[in-house]
Short mmCIF file of C-alpha atoms in Angstrom, two decimals:
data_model
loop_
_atom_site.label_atom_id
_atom_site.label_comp_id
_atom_site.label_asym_id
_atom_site.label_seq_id
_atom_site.Cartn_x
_atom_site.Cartn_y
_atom_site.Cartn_z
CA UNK A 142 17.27 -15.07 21.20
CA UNK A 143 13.70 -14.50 21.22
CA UNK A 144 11.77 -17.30 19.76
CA UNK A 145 9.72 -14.68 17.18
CA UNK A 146 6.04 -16.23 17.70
CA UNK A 147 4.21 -12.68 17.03
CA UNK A 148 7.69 -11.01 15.19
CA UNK A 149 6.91 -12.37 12.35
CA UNK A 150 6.47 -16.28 12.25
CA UNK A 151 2.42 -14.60 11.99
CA UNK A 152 3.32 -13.29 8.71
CA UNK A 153 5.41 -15.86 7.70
CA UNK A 154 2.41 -18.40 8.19
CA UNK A 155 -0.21 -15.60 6.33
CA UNK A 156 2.51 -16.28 3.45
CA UNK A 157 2.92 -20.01 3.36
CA UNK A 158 -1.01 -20.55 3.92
CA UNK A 159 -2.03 -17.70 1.01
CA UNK A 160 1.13 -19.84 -1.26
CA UNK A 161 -0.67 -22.87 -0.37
CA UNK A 162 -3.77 -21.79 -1.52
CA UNK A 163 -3.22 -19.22 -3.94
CA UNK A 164 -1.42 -22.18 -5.73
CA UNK A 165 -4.91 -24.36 -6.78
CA UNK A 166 -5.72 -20.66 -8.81
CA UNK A 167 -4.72 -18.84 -11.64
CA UNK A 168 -4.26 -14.82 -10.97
CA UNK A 169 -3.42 -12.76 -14.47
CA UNK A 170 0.07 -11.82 -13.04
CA UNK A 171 2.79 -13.43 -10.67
CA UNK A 172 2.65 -13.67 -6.98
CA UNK A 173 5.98 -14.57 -5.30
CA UNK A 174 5.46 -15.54 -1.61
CA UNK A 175 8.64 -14.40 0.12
CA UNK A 176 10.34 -14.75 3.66
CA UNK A 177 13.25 -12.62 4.23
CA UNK A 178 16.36 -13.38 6.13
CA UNK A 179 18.54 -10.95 8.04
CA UNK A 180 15.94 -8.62 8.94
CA UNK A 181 17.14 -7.70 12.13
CA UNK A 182 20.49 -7.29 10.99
CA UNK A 183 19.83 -4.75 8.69
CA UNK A 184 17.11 -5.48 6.00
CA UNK A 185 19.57 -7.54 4.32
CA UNK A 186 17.59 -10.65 2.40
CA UNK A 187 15.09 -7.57 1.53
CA UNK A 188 17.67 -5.29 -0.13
CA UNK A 189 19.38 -8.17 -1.75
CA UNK A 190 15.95 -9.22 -3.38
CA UNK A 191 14.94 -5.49 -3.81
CA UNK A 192 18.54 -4.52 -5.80
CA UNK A 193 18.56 -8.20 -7.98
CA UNK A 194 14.50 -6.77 -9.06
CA UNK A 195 16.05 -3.94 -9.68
CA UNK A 196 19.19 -5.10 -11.57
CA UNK A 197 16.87 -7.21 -13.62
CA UNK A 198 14.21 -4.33 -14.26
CA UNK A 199 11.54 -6.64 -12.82
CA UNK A 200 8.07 -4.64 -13.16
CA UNK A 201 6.87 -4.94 -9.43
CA UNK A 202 3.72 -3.50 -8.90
CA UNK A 203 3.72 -3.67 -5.02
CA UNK A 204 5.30 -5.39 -2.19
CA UNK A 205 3.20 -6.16 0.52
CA UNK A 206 5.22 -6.54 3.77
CA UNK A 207 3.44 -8.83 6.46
CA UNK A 208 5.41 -7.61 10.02
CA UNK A 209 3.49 -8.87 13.07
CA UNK A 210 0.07 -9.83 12.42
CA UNK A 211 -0.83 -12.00 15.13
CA UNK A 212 -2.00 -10.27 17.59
CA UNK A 213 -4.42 -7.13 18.82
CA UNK A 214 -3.64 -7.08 22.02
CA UNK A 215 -1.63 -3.80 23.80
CA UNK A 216 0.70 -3.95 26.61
CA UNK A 217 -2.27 -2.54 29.41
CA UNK A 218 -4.41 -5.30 28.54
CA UNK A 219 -7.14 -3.60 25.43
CA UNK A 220 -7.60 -5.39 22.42
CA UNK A 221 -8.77 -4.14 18.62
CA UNK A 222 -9.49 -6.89 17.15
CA UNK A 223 -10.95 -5.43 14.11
CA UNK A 224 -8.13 -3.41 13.02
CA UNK A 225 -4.71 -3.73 11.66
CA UNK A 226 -2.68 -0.60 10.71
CA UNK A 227 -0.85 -0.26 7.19
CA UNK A 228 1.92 2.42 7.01
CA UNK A 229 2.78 4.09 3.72
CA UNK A 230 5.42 6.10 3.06
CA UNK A 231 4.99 9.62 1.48
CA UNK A 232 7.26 11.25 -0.99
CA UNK A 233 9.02 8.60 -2.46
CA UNK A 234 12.32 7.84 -1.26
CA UNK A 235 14.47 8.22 -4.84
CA UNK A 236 12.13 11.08 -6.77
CA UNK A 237 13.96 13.74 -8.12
CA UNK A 238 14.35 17.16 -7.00
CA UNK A 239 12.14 18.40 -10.14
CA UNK A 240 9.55 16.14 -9.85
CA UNK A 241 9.35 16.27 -5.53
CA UNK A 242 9.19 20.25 -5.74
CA UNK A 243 5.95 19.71 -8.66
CA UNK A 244 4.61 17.20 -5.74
CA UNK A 245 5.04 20.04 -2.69
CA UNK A 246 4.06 22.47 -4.95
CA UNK A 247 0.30 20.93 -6.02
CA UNK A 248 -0.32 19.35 -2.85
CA UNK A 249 0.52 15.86 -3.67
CA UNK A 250 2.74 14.48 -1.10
CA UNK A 251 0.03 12.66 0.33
CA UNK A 252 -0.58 10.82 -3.21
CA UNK A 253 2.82 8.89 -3.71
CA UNK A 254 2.47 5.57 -5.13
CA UNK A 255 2.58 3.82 -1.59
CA UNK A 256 -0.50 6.41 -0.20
CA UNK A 257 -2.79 5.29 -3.48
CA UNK A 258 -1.42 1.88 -2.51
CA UNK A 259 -3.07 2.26 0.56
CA UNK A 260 -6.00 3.58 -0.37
CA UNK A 261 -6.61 0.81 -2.71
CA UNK A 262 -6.07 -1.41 -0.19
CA UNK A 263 -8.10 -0.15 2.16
CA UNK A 264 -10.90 0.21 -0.35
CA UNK A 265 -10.61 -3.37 -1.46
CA UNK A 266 -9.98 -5.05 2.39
CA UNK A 267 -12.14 -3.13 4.55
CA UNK A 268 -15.28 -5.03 4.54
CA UNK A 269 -17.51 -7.69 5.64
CA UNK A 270 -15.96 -10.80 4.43
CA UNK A 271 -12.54 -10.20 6.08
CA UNK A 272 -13.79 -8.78 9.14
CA UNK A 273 -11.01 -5.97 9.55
CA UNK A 274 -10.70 -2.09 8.83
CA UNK A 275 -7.75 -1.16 7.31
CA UNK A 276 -6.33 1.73 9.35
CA UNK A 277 -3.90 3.46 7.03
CA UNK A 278 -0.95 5.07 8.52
CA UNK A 279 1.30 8.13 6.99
CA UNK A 280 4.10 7.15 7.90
CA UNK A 281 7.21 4.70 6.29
CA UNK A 282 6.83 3.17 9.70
CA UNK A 283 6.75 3.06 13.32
CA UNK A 284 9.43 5.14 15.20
CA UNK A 285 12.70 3.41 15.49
CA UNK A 286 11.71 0.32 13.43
CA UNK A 287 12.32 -0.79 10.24
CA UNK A 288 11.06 -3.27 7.77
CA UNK A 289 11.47 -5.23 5.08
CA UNK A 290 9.82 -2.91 2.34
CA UNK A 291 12.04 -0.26 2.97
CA UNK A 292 14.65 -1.55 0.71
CA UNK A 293 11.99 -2.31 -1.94
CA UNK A 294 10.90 1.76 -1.65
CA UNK A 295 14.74 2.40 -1.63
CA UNK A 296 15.14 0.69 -5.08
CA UNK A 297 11.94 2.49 -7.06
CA UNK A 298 9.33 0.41 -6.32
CA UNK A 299 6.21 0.62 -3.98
CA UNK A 300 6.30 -1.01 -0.85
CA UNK A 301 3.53 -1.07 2.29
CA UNK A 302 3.98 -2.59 5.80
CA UNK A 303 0.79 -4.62 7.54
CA UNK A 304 1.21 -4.80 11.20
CA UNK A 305 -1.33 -5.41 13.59
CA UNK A 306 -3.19 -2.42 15.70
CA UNK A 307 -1.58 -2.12 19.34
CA UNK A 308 2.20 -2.92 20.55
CA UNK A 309 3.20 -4.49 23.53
CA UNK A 310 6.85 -4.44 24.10
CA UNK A 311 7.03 -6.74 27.11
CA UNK A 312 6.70 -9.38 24.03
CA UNK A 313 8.79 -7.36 21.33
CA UNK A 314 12.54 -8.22 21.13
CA UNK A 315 12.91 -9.46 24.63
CA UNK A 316 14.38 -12.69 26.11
CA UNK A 317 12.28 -15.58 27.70
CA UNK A 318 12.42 -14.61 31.26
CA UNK A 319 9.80 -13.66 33.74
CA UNK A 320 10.20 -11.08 35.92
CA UNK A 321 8.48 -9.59 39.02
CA UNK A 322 5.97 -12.65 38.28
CA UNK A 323 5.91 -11.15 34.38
CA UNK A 324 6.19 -13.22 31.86
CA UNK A 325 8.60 -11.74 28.92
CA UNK A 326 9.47 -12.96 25.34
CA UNK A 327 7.82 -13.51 22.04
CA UNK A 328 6.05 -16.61 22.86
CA UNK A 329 3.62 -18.60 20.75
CA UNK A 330 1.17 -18.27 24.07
CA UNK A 331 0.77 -14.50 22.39
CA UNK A 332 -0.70 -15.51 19.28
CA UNK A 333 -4.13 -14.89 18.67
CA UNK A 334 -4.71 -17.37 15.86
CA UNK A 335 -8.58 -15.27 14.80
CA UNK A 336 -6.78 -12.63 14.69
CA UNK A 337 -4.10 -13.99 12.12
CA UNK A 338 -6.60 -15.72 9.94
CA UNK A 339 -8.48 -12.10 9.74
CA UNK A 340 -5.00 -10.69 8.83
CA UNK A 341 -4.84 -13.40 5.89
CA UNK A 342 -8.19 -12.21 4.52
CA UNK A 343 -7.08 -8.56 4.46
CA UNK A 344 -3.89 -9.93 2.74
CA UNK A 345 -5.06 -12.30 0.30
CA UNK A 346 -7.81 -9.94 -0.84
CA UNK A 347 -5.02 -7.53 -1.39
CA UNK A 348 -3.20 -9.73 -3.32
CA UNK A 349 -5.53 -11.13 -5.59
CA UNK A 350 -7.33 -7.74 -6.47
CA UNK A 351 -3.57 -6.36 -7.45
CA UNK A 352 -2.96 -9.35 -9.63
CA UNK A 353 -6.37 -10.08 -11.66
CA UNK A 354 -6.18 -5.78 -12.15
CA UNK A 355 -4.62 -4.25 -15.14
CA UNK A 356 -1.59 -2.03 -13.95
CA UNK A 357 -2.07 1.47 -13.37
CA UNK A 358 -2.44 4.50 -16.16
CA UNK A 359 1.53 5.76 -16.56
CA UNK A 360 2.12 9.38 -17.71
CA UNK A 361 -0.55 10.93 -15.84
CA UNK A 362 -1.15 14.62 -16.12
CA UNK A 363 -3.91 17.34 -15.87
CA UNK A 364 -3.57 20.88 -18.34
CA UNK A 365 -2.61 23.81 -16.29
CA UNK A 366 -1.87 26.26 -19.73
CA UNK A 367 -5.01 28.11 -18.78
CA UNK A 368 -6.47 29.63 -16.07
CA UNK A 369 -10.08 28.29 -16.11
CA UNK A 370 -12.85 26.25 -14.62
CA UNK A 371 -12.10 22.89 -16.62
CA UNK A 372 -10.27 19.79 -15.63
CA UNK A 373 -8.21 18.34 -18.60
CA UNK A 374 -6.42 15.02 -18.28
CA UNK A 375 -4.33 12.87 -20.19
CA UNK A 376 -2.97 9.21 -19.68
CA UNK A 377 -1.08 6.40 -21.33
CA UNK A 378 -2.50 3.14 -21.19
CA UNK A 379 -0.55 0.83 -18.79
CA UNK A 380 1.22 -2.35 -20.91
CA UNK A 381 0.09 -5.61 -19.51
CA UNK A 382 -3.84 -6.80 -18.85
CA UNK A 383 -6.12 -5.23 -20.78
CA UNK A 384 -7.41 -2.18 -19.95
CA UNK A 385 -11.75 -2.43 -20.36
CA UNK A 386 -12.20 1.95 -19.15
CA UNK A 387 -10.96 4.38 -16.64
CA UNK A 388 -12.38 5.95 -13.83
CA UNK A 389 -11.50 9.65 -12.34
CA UNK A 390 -11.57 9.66 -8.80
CA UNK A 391 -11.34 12.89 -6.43
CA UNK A 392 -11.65 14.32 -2.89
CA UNK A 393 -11.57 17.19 -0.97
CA UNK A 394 -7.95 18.17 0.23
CA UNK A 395 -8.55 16.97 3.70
CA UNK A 396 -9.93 13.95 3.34
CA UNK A 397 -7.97 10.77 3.83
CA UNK A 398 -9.72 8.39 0.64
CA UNK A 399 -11.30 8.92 -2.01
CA UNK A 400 -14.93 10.25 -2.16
CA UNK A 401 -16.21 10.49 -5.53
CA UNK A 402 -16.03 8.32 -9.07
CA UNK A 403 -16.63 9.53 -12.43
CA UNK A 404 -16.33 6.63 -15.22
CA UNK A 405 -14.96 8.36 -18.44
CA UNK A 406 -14.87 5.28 -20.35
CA UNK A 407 -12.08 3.64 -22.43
CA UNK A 408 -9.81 6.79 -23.48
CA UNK A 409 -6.77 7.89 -22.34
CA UNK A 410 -8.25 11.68 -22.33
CA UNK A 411 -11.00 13.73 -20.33
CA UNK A 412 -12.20 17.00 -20.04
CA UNK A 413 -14.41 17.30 -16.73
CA UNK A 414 -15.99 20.57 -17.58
CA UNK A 415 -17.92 21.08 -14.19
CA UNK A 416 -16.66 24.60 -12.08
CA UNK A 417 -17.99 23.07 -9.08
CA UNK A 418 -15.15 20.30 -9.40
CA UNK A 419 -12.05 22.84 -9.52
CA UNK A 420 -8.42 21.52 -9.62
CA UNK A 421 -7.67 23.89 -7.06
CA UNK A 422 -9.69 22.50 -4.45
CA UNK A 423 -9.59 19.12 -4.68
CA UNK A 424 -7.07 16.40 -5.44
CA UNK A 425 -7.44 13.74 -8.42
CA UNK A 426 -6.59 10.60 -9.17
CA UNK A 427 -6.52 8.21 -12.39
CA UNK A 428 -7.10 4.69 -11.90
CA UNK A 429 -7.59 1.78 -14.92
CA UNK A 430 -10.33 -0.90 -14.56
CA UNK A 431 -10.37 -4.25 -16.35
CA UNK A 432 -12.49 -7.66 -16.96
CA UNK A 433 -14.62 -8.22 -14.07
CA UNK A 434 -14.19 -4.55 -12.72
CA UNK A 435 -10.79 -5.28 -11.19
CA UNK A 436 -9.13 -1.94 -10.85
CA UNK A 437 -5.86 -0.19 -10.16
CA UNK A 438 -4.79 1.96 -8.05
CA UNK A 439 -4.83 5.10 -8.37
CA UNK A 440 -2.03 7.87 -9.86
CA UNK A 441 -2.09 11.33 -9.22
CA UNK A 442 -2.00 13.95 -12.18
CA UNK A 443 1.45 16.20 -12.38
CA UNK A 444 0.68 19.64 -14.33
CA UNK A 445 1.59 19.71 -18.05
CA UNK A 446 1.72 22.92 -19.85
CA UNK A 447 2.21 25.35 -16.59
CA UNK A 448 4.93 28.19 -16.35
CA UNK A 449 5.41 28.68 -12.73
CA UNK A 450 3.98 26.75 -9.36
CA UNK A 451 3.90 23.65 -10.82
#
């Protein structure tokens, strides 16, 4: 069996260091630190957790799944050090049939609740202080692998996958052996330990900007009665942390995050009356910020009030 240095006791020590200190703080809403069992034999300590949330109605505003994150290195020998990839799933995996054709139809499928998830992450982990980009992937995950936020996506919720930039497979699933003078397995001589503590930044920035933030706007939805040159939108305020305003965010159709931020203040309506802002070139988003400018992320707007194409 391979001794799983890299795959995953690195994200299983990001957890139990971030539990260790997350634990001398007080975030607004729960953390639970969580290693899973039986991943390799099907996901099963993941779905178990993932149905008894469900079964319980648990509101779960994200599950952050930490799957190799100890190392840069690829199998010919080049390293990004810098980086560490996040893949998000698109449409999510139980929408309905109604609401999936609305999402092909507008041009959201690149807006599900584990792409904002990304973007949010990437706009909150990306920086100096944790020394990493966030490289955001479109994708549930790599080809013919699976992890443990699947189930989590399979039961409702929103679920992203951290692993680290470059793959070497000589280490990946392989017994301890050495061959042709090679040395094979998942060994802890793999582990680059900078790398892992830039990882833990990236994650426990993550973490603590989802819990101290109120939750995200619910019931999100931009007028499409008329044909005209205005943007109308209307949201629920989220239960939970207070909300203190909300902020409008949009981008141009081919572009990955977000680009621009228009603060509307604390009302759960807006008319953006600017024709050089159309809602058929661009795509918007509806994010709530609370005390100390902690902020969601963001939802995408489903028409209300259309009669066809929506």
């Amino acid at each position: 069996m391979p001794p799983g240095a890299v795959d995953d006791a690195s994200g299983v020590a990001v957890s139990l260091e971030l539990a260790r200190i997350f634990a001398h703080y007080k975030p607004k809403s729960t953390i639970v630190f969580t290693a899973f069992a039986g991943e390799e034999q099907g996901l099963l300590g993941a779905q178990n957790l993932a149905q008894t949330y469900k079964n319980a109605s648990v509101n779960l505003a994200a599950m952050i799944n930490l799957d190799m994150v100890g190392n840069s290195k690829a199998e010919d020998g080049t390293t990004d050090p810098h980086n560490i990839r996040l893949f998000c799933q698109g449409t999510p995996l139980t929408e309905n049939a109604t609401t999936m054709t609305s999402r092909l139809s507008i041009g959201g499928d690149n807006d599900s609740p584990a792409r904002n998830l990304g973007r949010f992450i990437y706009e909150v982990a990306s920086n100096v202080w944790t020394e990493m980009t966030v490289r955001v992937i479109y994708r549930l995950d790599r080809y013919s692998r699976g992890g443990d936020h699947r189930p989590f996506l399979e039961a409702g919720y929103t679920g992203v996958r951290f692993v680290q930039p470059n793959e070497d497979y000589t280490q990946q699933h392989q017994n301890v052996t050495v061959r042709n003078g090679k040395q094979y397995g998942d060994l802890t001589q793999w582990l680059d330990f900078e790398y892992n503590t830039r990882a833990a930044k990236v994650v426990a920035t993550t973490m603590w900007s989802l819990a101290n933030a109120p939750a995200s706007p619910t019931n999100v939805g931009i007028n499409t009665t008329m044909s005209d040159n205005f943007s109308q939108f209307k949201w629920d305020a989220p239960k939970g942390l207070p909300v203190e305003g909300y902020e409008i965010l949009y981008r141009e159709t081919i572009e990955p995050h977000w680009t621009n931020v228009i603060d509307v203040g604390n009302v759960t309506w807006y008319n953006l009356t600017s024709a050089t802002i159309h809602k058929d070139n661009v795509i918007f988003g509806v994010r709530s910020v609370g005390k100390g400018g902690y902020k969601s992320p963001a939802v995408l707007p489903f028409p209300f009030g259309c009669a066809r194409n929506c």
